[in-house]
Amino acid sequence: MTILDDALSAAGGLLDRAADLYRETTAYPRPICRVIVNGTDITGAIEQRLTGIELTDNRGLEADQLDITLSDHDGLLAIPPRGAIVQLWLGWSDTGLVNKGLFTVDEVEHSGAPDTLSIRARSADLRKGLKVKRERSFHASTLGALVSTIAAAYGLSPIISAALSVMRIAHVDQANESDANLLTRLGQQYDALATVKAGRLLFMPVGGSTTLSGLPLRHVILTRADGDQHRYLEADRDSYTGVRAYYYELNSAKKLEAIAGGGENLKDLRHTYTDQHSALVAARAEWKRLRRGTSTLSYTMAKGRPDLIPELTYSLEGIKAEIAAVVWLGGNIRHSFTPDCYTTSLELESKLPDAEEVEELADESTDYTGVVAWYRDAKTGKQKSITGGDQSKPKRLVHLYANKANAQRAVDRELKKIKAM
């Protein structure tokens, strides 16, 4: 009997382990997180109190924001000091955790009933001095030299795209303006994004960002099954047909204008520039921004994706044809986490073809002879063009299409309209 009992016991143990393994491998993945404050891992201490985590990953120099809400039903939670450093990881039980960065606590709130402790922190990468207002000027310089000067002042390594780095600057005044605001203003003027990540100051074209090692950011394909909610909006953006910027030539009091686009309904930029080149660059940048904003998409993913960051590009499958036809450019990302649920919300805008290949993205001509469109090649990830009709005066379509077939349909559709005129 002893031998039989031992055998049955061993068999029972094997069955129990097999059952545990089966439950682990077939169970629905659970959202998991890790929180470290001032070097101490507090995940275990707060997991029973955690009400929710909200993380907004912002595009550009706006600080990322982290909100952690904890239950203080028994009054035992200590209010953390401002200035504490929080490190956050988010993920799933089947795929592991992703580091979401360092944050500095700058707001703490206790409310009730029920008693709740709310902690707000902002990304620690942004140096405090970037927000300090300064008085200085940059004259006869380049954009690369200006950005490098600011980066050096904060011990940051500058990473600037080659095309932007050589842009000449006749004169820029920084009058009672912070370095962060100056970089944002220059970003608007040159259709670029400035951001601080991992000790580096990046200044890259919108939609042309790279990894810290200089490689292009990856392209993400989403399906209908990934999404929980979506909201697609197509708007005329006040039906502007172009953008006008004003400037003065050296030693002249005559106010001149530089125009991107055309037509009668022009958007006028408020700032007056010191030379034609700066005015034209700013007008083109704003015109591109308006064109990108004609189509926007909000997309909430049922299963959160901690690996997603701003400036990635996306293609969507299994959704409305108008949405699936084009490539989308990622903006701000919001991660919403609770112990039972983790979702990610994306703010997307239609991506334009690369500026290097499309100097002017629109004009108001009516006597087109053909059409040209650009699409993303699935194999190489590179941008390619497709044409229809006579190319002596083509209409250039402003979207970057998700594939060759979608671009071809768009070309055929526009060519049919041209021939019907």
Short mmCIF file of C-alpha atoms in Angstrom, two decimals:
data_model
loop_
_atom_site.label_atom_id
_atom_site.label_comp_id
_atom_site.label_asym_id
_atom_site.label_seq_id
_atom_site.Cartn_x
_atom_site.Cartn_y
_atom_site.Cartn_z
CA MET A 1 0.00 0.00 0.00
CA THR A 2 2.87 2.34 0.75
CA ILE A 3 4.30 1.99 -2.74
CA LEU A 4 0.84 2.53 -4.22
CA ASP A 5 0.23 5.57 -2.02
CA ASP A 6 3.58 7.05 -3.03
CA ALA A 7 2.82 6.47 -6.70
CA LEU A 8 -0.63 8.02 -6.39
CA SER A 9 0.82 10.98 -4.49
CA ALA A 10 3.49 11.53 -7.14
CA ALA A 11 0.91 11.25 -9.90
CA GLY A 12 -1.32 13.71 -8.09
CA GLY A 13 1.55 16.17 -7.80
CA LEU A 14 2.26 15.90 -11.50
CA LEU A 15 -1.40 16.47 -12.30
CA ASP A 16 -1.52 19.52 -10.03
CA ARG A 17 1.55 21.02 -11.69
CA ALA A 18 0.13 20.26 -15.12
CA ALA A 19 -3.15 21.91 -14.12
CA ASP A 20 -1.32 24.99 -12.82
CA LEU A 21 0.71 25.21 -16.03
CA TYR A 22 -2.45 24.87 -18.11
CA ARG A 23 -4.17 27.64 -16.17
CA GLU A 24 -1.15 29.92 -16.59
CA THR A 25 -0.85 29.33 -20.33
CA THR A 26 -4.57 29.57 -21.12
CA ALA A 27 -5.54 32.37 -18.73
CA TYR A 28 -6.36 35.75 -20.24
CA PRO A 29 -3.34 38.06 -19.89
CA ARG A 30 -3.49 40.41 -16.92
CA PRO A 31 -2.38 44.06 -16.96
CA ILE A 32 0.68 44.52 -14.77
CA CYS A 33 2.74 47.49 -13.65
CA ARG A 34 5.83 48.33 -11.65
CA VAL A 35 6.34 51.54 -9.69
CA ILE A 36 9.62 52.65 -8.11
CA VAL A 37 9.82 55.82 -6.00
CA ASN A 38 13.24 57.26 -5.13
CA GLY A 39 14.84 53.89 -5.85
CA THR A 40 12.40 51.81 -3.77
CA ASP A 41 10.03 49.37 -5.47
CA ILE A 42 6.57 50.05 -3.98
CA THR A 43 4.55 47.90 -6.39
CA GLY A 44 3.66 45.29 -3.79
CA ALA A 45 2.73 47.92 -1.22
CA ILE A 46 0.26 49.74 -3.49
CA GLU A 47 -1.21 47.00 -5.68
CA GLN A 48 -4.20 46.46 -3.36
CA ARG A 49 -4.77 50.22 -3.16
CA LEU A 50 -4.26 51.12 -6.81
CA THR A 51 -7.34 52.73 -8.33
CA GLY A 52 -5.77 53.75 -11.61
CA ILE A 53 -2.79 55.07 -13.55
CA GLU A 54 -3.10 57.61 -16.36
CA LEU A 55 -0.03 58.36 -18.48
CA THR A 56 -0.10 60.93 -21.28
CA ASP A 57 2.88 60.69 -23.62
CA ASN A 58 2.99 64.10 -25.28
CA ARG A 59 4.44 65.05 -28.62
CA GLY A 60 7.16 67.69 -28.57
CA LEU A 61 8.38 69.66 -25.55
CA GLU A 62 5.18 69.47 -23.54
CA ALA A 63 6.05 67.37 -20.48
CA ASP A 64 4.61 63.85 -20.30
CA GLN A 65 2.14 63.60 -17.41
CA LEU A 66 1.66 60.71 -14.97
CA ASP A 67 -1.33 60.47 -12.61
CA ILE A 68 -1.50 57.73 -9.97
CA THR A 69 -4.64 57.35 -7.84
CA LEU A 70 -4.58 55.27 -4.64
CA SER A 71 -7.26 54.31 -2.13
CA ASP A 72 -6.57 55.57 1.40
CA HIS A 73 -9.64 53.96 2.97
CA ASP A 74 -7.77 53.14 6.18
CA GLY A 75 -5.82 56.41 6.38
CA LEU A 76 -2.46 54.66 6.46
CA LEU A 77 -0.96 56.16 3.29
CA ALA A 78 1.75 58.77 3.71
CA ILE A 79 1.58 61.78 1.42
CA PRO A 80 4.75 61.67 -0.73
CA PRO A 81 6.96 64.75 -0.95
CA ARG A 82 7.05 66.88 -4.07
CA GLY A 83 10.22 66.29 -6.03
CA ALA A 84 10.16 62.53 -5.54
CA ILE A 85 11.33 60.58 -8.61
CA VAL A 86 8.89 57.98 -9.92
CA GLN A 87 9.83 55.31 -12.44
CA LEU A 88 6.99 53.47 -14.18
CA TRP A 89 6.67 50.25 -16.15
CA LEU A 90 3.45 49.07 -17.84
CA GLY A 91 2.66 45.80 -19.58
CA TRP A 92 0.90 42.45 -19.61
CA SER A 93 1.47 39.20 -17.77
CA ASP A 94 2.17 37.31 -21.01
CA THR A 95 4.54 39.81 -22.65
CA GLY A 96 6.26 41.56 -19.75
CA LEU A 97 6.83 45.17 -18.77
CA VAL A 98 7.93 48.21 -20.79
CA ASN A 99 9.80 51.08 -19.14
CA LYS A 100 7.79 54.30 -19.55
CA GLY A 101 10.38 56.63 -18.07
CA LEU A 102 11.18 58.82 -15.08
CA PHE A 103 8.79 61.39 -13.62
CA THR A 104 9.11 64.07 -10.95
CA VAL A 105 6.22 64.50 -8.50
CA ASP A 106 4.95 68.09 -8.58
CA GLU A 107 1.36 67.79 -7.31
CA VAL A 108 -0.17 65.76 -4.48
CA GLU A 109 -3.85 65.80 -3.53
CA HIS A 110 -5.79 64.02 -0.77
CA SER A 111 -9.57 63.98 -1.09
CA GLY A 112 -12.59 62.15 0.30
CA ALA A 113 -14.85 60.52 1.05
CA PRO A 114 -13.92 57.90 0.04
CA ASP A 115 -10.39 58.91 0.95
CA THR A 116 -8.15 58.98 -2.12
CA LEU A 117 -4.53 60.02 -2.67
CA SER A 118 -3.78 61.46 -6.12
CA ILE A 119 -0.18 61.90 -7.25
CA ARG A 120 0.73 63.88 -10.36
CA ALA A 121 4.22 63.78 -11.85
CA ARG A 122 5.79 65.08 -15.04
CA SER A 123 8.60 63.71 -17.17
CA ALA A 124 11.98 64.21 -15.55
CA ASP A 125 13.79 64.58 -18.91
CA LEU A 126 12.80 68.24 -19.27
CA ARG A 127 15.41 70.43 -17.61
CA LYS A 128 14.05 73.17 -15.34
CA GLY A 129 16.16 75.81 -17.06
CA LEU A 130 14.34 75.24 -20.35
CA LYS A 131 11.35 77.09 -18.91
CA VAL A 132 13.34 80.13 -17.71
CA LYS A 133 12.78 83.28 -19.80
CA ARG A 134 15.85 84.76 -21.49
CA GLU A 135 16.93 87.75 -23.58
CA ARG A 136 19.30 87.15 -26.50
CA SER A 137 19.56 87.06 -30.28
CA PHE A 138 20.94 84.71 -32.92
CA HIS A 139 22.28 86.32 -36.08
CA ALA A 140 23.61 84.90 -39.36
CA SER A 141 23.53 81.36 -38.03
CA THR A 142 22.03 77.98 -38.87
CA LEU A 143 19.25 76.05 -37.23
CA GLY A 144 21.72 73.31 -36.31
CA ALA A 145 24.03 75.75 -34.54
CA LEU A 146 21.15 77.33 -32.63
CA VAL A 147 19.77 74.00 -31.41
CA SER A 148 23.28 72.83 -30.49
CA THR A 149 23.85 75.98 -28.43
CA ILE A 150 20.68 75.38 -26.43
CA ALA A 151 21.46 71.67 -25.98
CA ALA A 152 24.97 72.41 -24.69
CA ALA A 153 23.60 74.79 -22.04
CA TYR A 154 21.75 71.88 -20.41
CA GLY A 155 24.27 69.12 -20.97
CA LEU A 156 22.14 67.53 -23.68
CA SER A 157 23.36 65.88 -26.87
CA PRO A 158 21.76 67.51 -29.94
CA ILE A 159 20.23 65.26 -32.59
CA ILE A 160 19.03 67.27 -35.59
CA SER A 161 17.99 66.06 -39.02
CA ALA A 162 20.53 66.84 -41.72
CA ALA A 163 18.00 68.81 -43.78
CA LEU A 164 17.02 71.04 -40.85
CA SER A 165 20.54 71.44 -39.51
CA VAL A 166 21.74 73.44 -42.53
CA MET A 167 18.73 75.77 -42.65
CA ARG A 168 20.12 79.29 -42.49
CA ILE A 169 18.81 81.79 -39.95
CA ALA A 170 19.17 85.46 -40.81
CA HIS A 171 18.09 86.71 -37.38
CA VAL A 172 16.08 85.39 -34.43
CA ASP A 173 15.26 87.38 -31.30
CA GLN A 174 14.60 85.61 -28.01
CA ALA A 175 12.83 88.39 -26.11
CA ASN A 176 11.58 87.45 -22.64
CA GLU A 177 11.11 83.92 -23.96
CA SER A 178 12.17 80.54 -22.58
CA ASP A 179 14.38 78.15 -24.52
CA ALA A 180 11.50 75.65 -24.55
CA ASN A 181 9.19 78.23 -26.13
CA LEU A 182 11.86 79.26 -28.64
CA LEU A 183 12.36 75.64 -29.73
CA THR A 184 8.60 75.18 -30.03
CA ARG A 185 8.31 78.37 -32.10
CA LEU A 186 11.12 77.26 -34.39
CA GLY A 187 9.45 73.87 -34.67
CA GLN A 188 6.27 75.54 -35.89
CA GLN A 189 8.23 77.67 -38.34
CA TYR A 190 10.10 74.68 -39.81
CA ASP A 191 7.35 72.05 -39.40
CA ALA A 192 9.52 70.18 -36.91
CA LEU A 193 9.25 68.71 -33.42
CA ALA A 194 11.61 69.44 -30.56
CA THR A 195 11.71 67.04 -27.63
CA VAL A 196 14.04 65.88 -24.86
CA LYS A 197 14.52 62.13 -24.45
CA ALA A 198 17.21 60.19 -22.58
CA GLY A 199 19.60 63.12 -22.27
CA ARG A 200 19.23 64.18 -25.91
CA LEU A 201 17.62 67.20 -27.51
CA LEU A 202 15.94 66.04 -30.70
CA PHE A 203 14.84 68.40 -33.47
CA MET A 204 13.23 66.45 -36.31
CA PRO A 205 10.73 67.07 -39.12
CA VAL A 206 7.13 66.20 -38.26
CA GLY A 207 6.58 62.67 -39.49
CA GLY A 208 10.29 62.16 -40.10
CA SER A 209 11.50 61.28 -36.62
CA THR A 210 14.04 58.57 -35.96
CA THR A 211 15.17 56.44 -33.06
CA LEU A 212 18.01 57.72 -30.87
CA SER A 213 20.37 55.62 -33.01
CA GLY A 214 19.21 57.41 -36.17
CA LEU A 215 17.05 54.62 -37.62
CA PRO A 216 13.52 55.37 -38.89
CA LEU A 217 10.75 54.72 -36.39
CA ARG A 218 8.80 51.55 -37.05
CA HIS A 219 5.46 51.35 -38.86
CA VAL A 220 2.52 49.82 -36.96
CA ILE A 221 -0.36 47.92 -38.56
CA LEU A 222 -3.61 47.88 -36.58
CA THR A 223 -6.69 45.78 -37.31
CA ARG A 224 -10.33 46.20 -36.38
CA ALA A 225 -9.82 43.60 -33.65
CA ASP A 226 -7.24 45.86 -31.94
CA GLY A 227 -9.66 48.73 -31.53
CA ASP A 228 -12.30 49.28 -28.88
CA GLN A 229 -13.46 52.70 -30.10
CA HIS A 230 -12.61 55.08 -32.92
CA ARG A 231 -13.64 58.53 -34.12
CA TYR A 232 -12.78 59.69 -37.63
CA LEU A 233 -13.16 63.35 -38.58
CA GLU A 234 -12.70 64.98 -41.96
CA ALA A 235 -12.93 68.78 -42.01
CA ASP A 236 -12.21 71.69 -44.32
CA ARG A 237 -10.15 73.54 -41.67
CA ASP A 238 -11.89 76.83 -42.52
CA SER A 239 -11.44 76.03 -46.23
CA TYR A 240 -8.08 77.79 -46.39
CA THR A 241 -6.50 77.58 -49.83
CA GLY A 242 -3.04 78.62 -48.71
CA VAL A 243 -0.94 80.46 -46.13
CA ARG A 244 0.61 83.93 -46.37
CA ALA A 245 3.56 85.21 -44.35
CA TYR A 246 4.83 88.79 -44.40
CA TYR A 247 8.44 89.96 -44.33
CA TYR A 248 10.62 93.03 -44.81
CA GLU A 249 13.70 93.10 -46.99
CA LEU A 250 16.89 94.53 -45.50
CA ASN A 251 16.95 98.36 -45.53
CA SER A 252 13.40 98.52 -46.88
CA ALA A 253 10.15 99.64 -45.27
CA LYS A 254 8.02 97.86 -47.85
CA LYS A 255 6.02 94.93 -46.48
CA LEU A 256 6.25 91.91 -48.79
CA GLU A 257 4.51 88.55 -48.75
CA ALA A 258 5.42 84.89 -49.27
CA ILE A 259 2.64 82.43 -50.08
CA ALA A 260 2.35 78.65 -49.84
CA GLY A 261 -0.62 77.19 -51.67
CA GLY A 262 -2.73 79.79 -53.47
CA GLY A 263 -6.25 80.99 -54.07
CA GLU A 264 -8.21 83.73 -52.35
CA ASN A 265 -8.82 82.38 -48.85
CA LEU A 266 -5.34 82.64 -47.36
CA LYS A 267 -4.45 82.21 -43.71
CA ASP A 268 -2.21 85.08 -42.60
CA LEU A 269 0.57 84.38 -40.12
CA ARG A 270 0.76 86.99 -37.37
CA HIS A 271 4.55 87.06 -37.10
CA THR A 272 6.45 89.28 -39.56
CA TYR A 273 9.74 87.80 -40.76
CA THR A 274 13.08 89.41 -41.49
CA ASP A 275 13.65 87.86 -44.92
CA GLN A 276 11.85 86.06 -47.73
CA HIS A 277 13.37 82.64 -47.01
CA SER A 278 12.18 82.58 -43.39
CA ALA A 279 8.72 83.77 -44.39
CA LEU A 280 8.36 81.14 -47.11
CA VAL A 281 9.58 78.34 -44.83
CA ALA A 282 7.05 79.37 -42.17
CA ALA A 283 4.20 79.62 -44.70
CA ARG A 284 4.96 76.17 -46.09
CA ALA A 285 5.17 74.68 -42.59
CA GLU A 286 1.77 76.06 -41.61
CA TRP A 287 0.25 74.96 -44.92
CA LYS A 288 1.44 71.40 -44.30
CA ARG A 289 0.04 71.53 -40.77
CA LEU A 290 -3.35 72.60 -42.12
CA ARG A 291 -3.34 69.82 -44.70
CA ARG A 292 -2.47 67.18 -42.11
CA GLY A 293 -5.31 68.40 -39.91
CA THR A 294 -8.00 67.91 -42.55
CA SER A 295 -8.30 64.25 -41.48
CA THR A 296 -7.92 63.12 -37.87
CA LEU A 297 -8.55 59.82 -36.12
CA SER A 298 -8.92 58.97 -32.44
CA TYR A 299 -8.35 55.27 -31.83
CA THR A 300 -8.68 53.47 -28.48
CA MET A 301 -7.11 50.03 -28.27
CA ALA A 302 -8.93 47.41 -26.22
CA LYS A 303 -5.59 45.92 -25.13
CA GLY A 304 -3.07 48.57 -24.14
CA ARG A 305 0.19 48.84 -26.05
CA PRO A 306 2.99 50.16 -23.79
CA ASP A 307 5.47 49.99 -26.69
CA LEU A 308 3.77 52.77 -28.67
CA ILE A 309 5.27 56.28 -28.67
CA PRO A 310 4.42 59.56 -30.48
CA GLU A 311 5.48 60.04 -34.11
CA LEU A 312 5.05 56.40 -35.16
CA THR A 313 3.17 55.83 -38.40
CA TYR A 314 0.14 53.55 -38.68
CA SER A 315 -1.92 51.64 -41.21
CA LEU A 316 -5.38 50.38 -40.29
CA GLU A 317 -7.05 47.29 -41.71
CA GLY A 318 -10.64 46.05 -41.57
CA ILE A 319 -12.13 49.51 -41.06
CA LYS A 320 -13.79 52.08 -43.34
CA ALA A 321 -12.10 52.36 -46.74
CA GLU A 322 -11.42 56.09 -46.30
CA ILE A 323 -9.58 55.38 -43.04
CA ALA A 324 -7.68 52.35 -44.31
CA ALA A 325 -6.60 54.06 -47.53
CA VAL A 326 -3.97 56.35 -46.02
CA VAL A 327 -1.01 56.29 -43.64
CA TRP A 328 -1.61 57.91 -40.24
CA LEU A 329 0.89 59.84 -38.13
CA GLY A 330 0.81 59.40 -34.36
CA GLY A 331 0.43 62.32 -31.96
CA ASN A 332 -0.19 62.22 -28.21
CA ILE A 333 -0.78 58.83 -26.58
CA ARG A 334 -2.79 58.17 -23.42
CA HIS A 335 -2.34 54.99 -21.37
CA SER A 336 -5.19 54.18 -18.94
CA PHE A 337 -4.36 51.42 -16.45
CA THR A 338 -6.30 49.70 -13.66
CA PRO A 339 -5.62 46.29 -12.08
CA ASP A 340 -8.37 44.84 -14.31
CA CYS A 341 -8.05 46.82 -17.53
CA TYR A 342 -5.38 48.56 -19.61
CA THR A 343 -6.20 50.57 -22.74
CA THR A 344 -4.20 52.88 -25.01
CA SER A 345 -5.73 55.84 -26.86
CA LEU A 346 -4.07 57.27 -29.96
CA GLU A 347 -4.49 60.70 -31.55
CA LEU A 348 -3.68 60.39 -35.26
CA GLU A 349 -3.56 62.74 -38.23
CA SER A 350 -3.16 61.98 -41.91
CA LYS A 351 0.49 61.79 -42.95
CA LEU A 352 1.72 63.87 -45.88
CA PRO A 353 4.31 62.70 -48.39
CA ASP A 354 7.89 63.49 -47.39
CA ALA A 355 8.85 67.13 -47.90
CA GLU A 356 12.03 66.18 -49.77
CA GLU A 357 9.95 64.81 -52.63
CA VAL A 358 6.99 67.19 -52.50
CA GLU A 359 8.06 70.82 -52.23
CA GLU A 360 4.56 72.19 -52.65
CA LEU A 361 1.67 70.03 -51.50
CA ALA A 362 -1.15 71.93 -53.14
CA ASP A 363 -1.96 74.72 -55.51
CA GLU A 364 -5.15 76.19 -56.86
CA SER A 365 -4.74 75.48 -60.56
CA THR A 366 -7.72 74.16 -62.46
CA ASP A 367 -6.00 73.23 -65.71
CA TYR A 368 -4.31 70.05 -64.50
CA THR A 369 -3.10 67.60 -67.11
CA GLY A 370 -2.58 64.59 -64.85
CA VAL A 371 -2.27 63.31 -61.29
CA VAL A 372 0.57 62.12 -59.05
CA ALA A 373 0.17 60.35 -55.69
CA TRP A 374 2.58 58.84 -53.19
CA TYR A 375 2.27 55.60 -51.24
CA ARG A 376 4.21 53.58 -48.69
CA ASP A 377 5.86 50.50 -50.14
CA ALA A 378 5.12 47.59 -47.79
CA LYS A 379 8.37 45.73 -48.52
CA THR A 380 10.84 48.58 -48.11
CA GLY A 381 8.86 51.11 -46.06
CA LYS A 382 9.98 53.74 -48.56
CA GLN A 383 7.80 56.33 -50.22
CA LYS A 384 7.05 55.78 -53.92
CA SER A 385 5.01 57.68 -56.48
CA ILE A 386 2.41 56.65 -59.02
CA THR A 387 1.11 58.80 -61.86
CA GLY A 388 -1.77 59.08 -64.26
CA GLY A 389 -2.25 61.25 -67.35
CA ASP A 390 0.11 63.87 -68.76
CA GLN A 391 2.68 64.93 -66.15
CA SER A 392 3.42 68.37 -67.60
CA LYS A 393 1.15 69.92 -64.95
CA PRO A 394 -0.03 67.24 -62.51
CA LYS A 395 -2.30 67.60 -59.52
CA ARG A 396 -0.36 66.34 -56.50
CA LEU A 397 -2.49 64.47 -53.98
CA VAL A 398 -1.72 65.43 -50.40
CA HIS A 399 -2.17 62.10 -48.58
CA LEU A 400 0.45 59.38 -48.27
CA TYR A 401 -1.45 56.25 -49.23
CA ALA A 402 -1.11 52.97 -47.36
CA ASN A 403 -0.29 50.91 -50.46
CA LYS A 404 0.01 51.05 -54.23
CA ALA A 405 -3.55 49.86 -54.85
CA ASN A 406 -5.05 52.66 -52.74
CA ALA A 407 -2.84 55.24 -54.46
CA GLN A 408 -3.85 53.92 -57.88
CA ARG A 409 -7.54 54.20 -57.01
CA ALA A 410 -7.02 57.78 -55.84
CA VAL A 411 -5.15 58.67 -59.04
CA ASP A 412 -7.85 57.11 -61.22
CA ARG A 413 -10.58 58.92 -59.30
CA GLU A 414 -8.91 62.34 -59.61
CA LEU A 415 -7.98 61.78 -63.25
CA LYS A 416 -11.61 61.02 -64.03
CA LYS A 417 -12.64 64.33 -62.42
CA ILE A 418 -10.02 66.23 -64.45
CA LYS A 419 -11.20 64.71 -67.72
CA ALA A 420 -14.81 65.56 -66.87
CA MET A 421 -14.03 69.29 -66.54
#
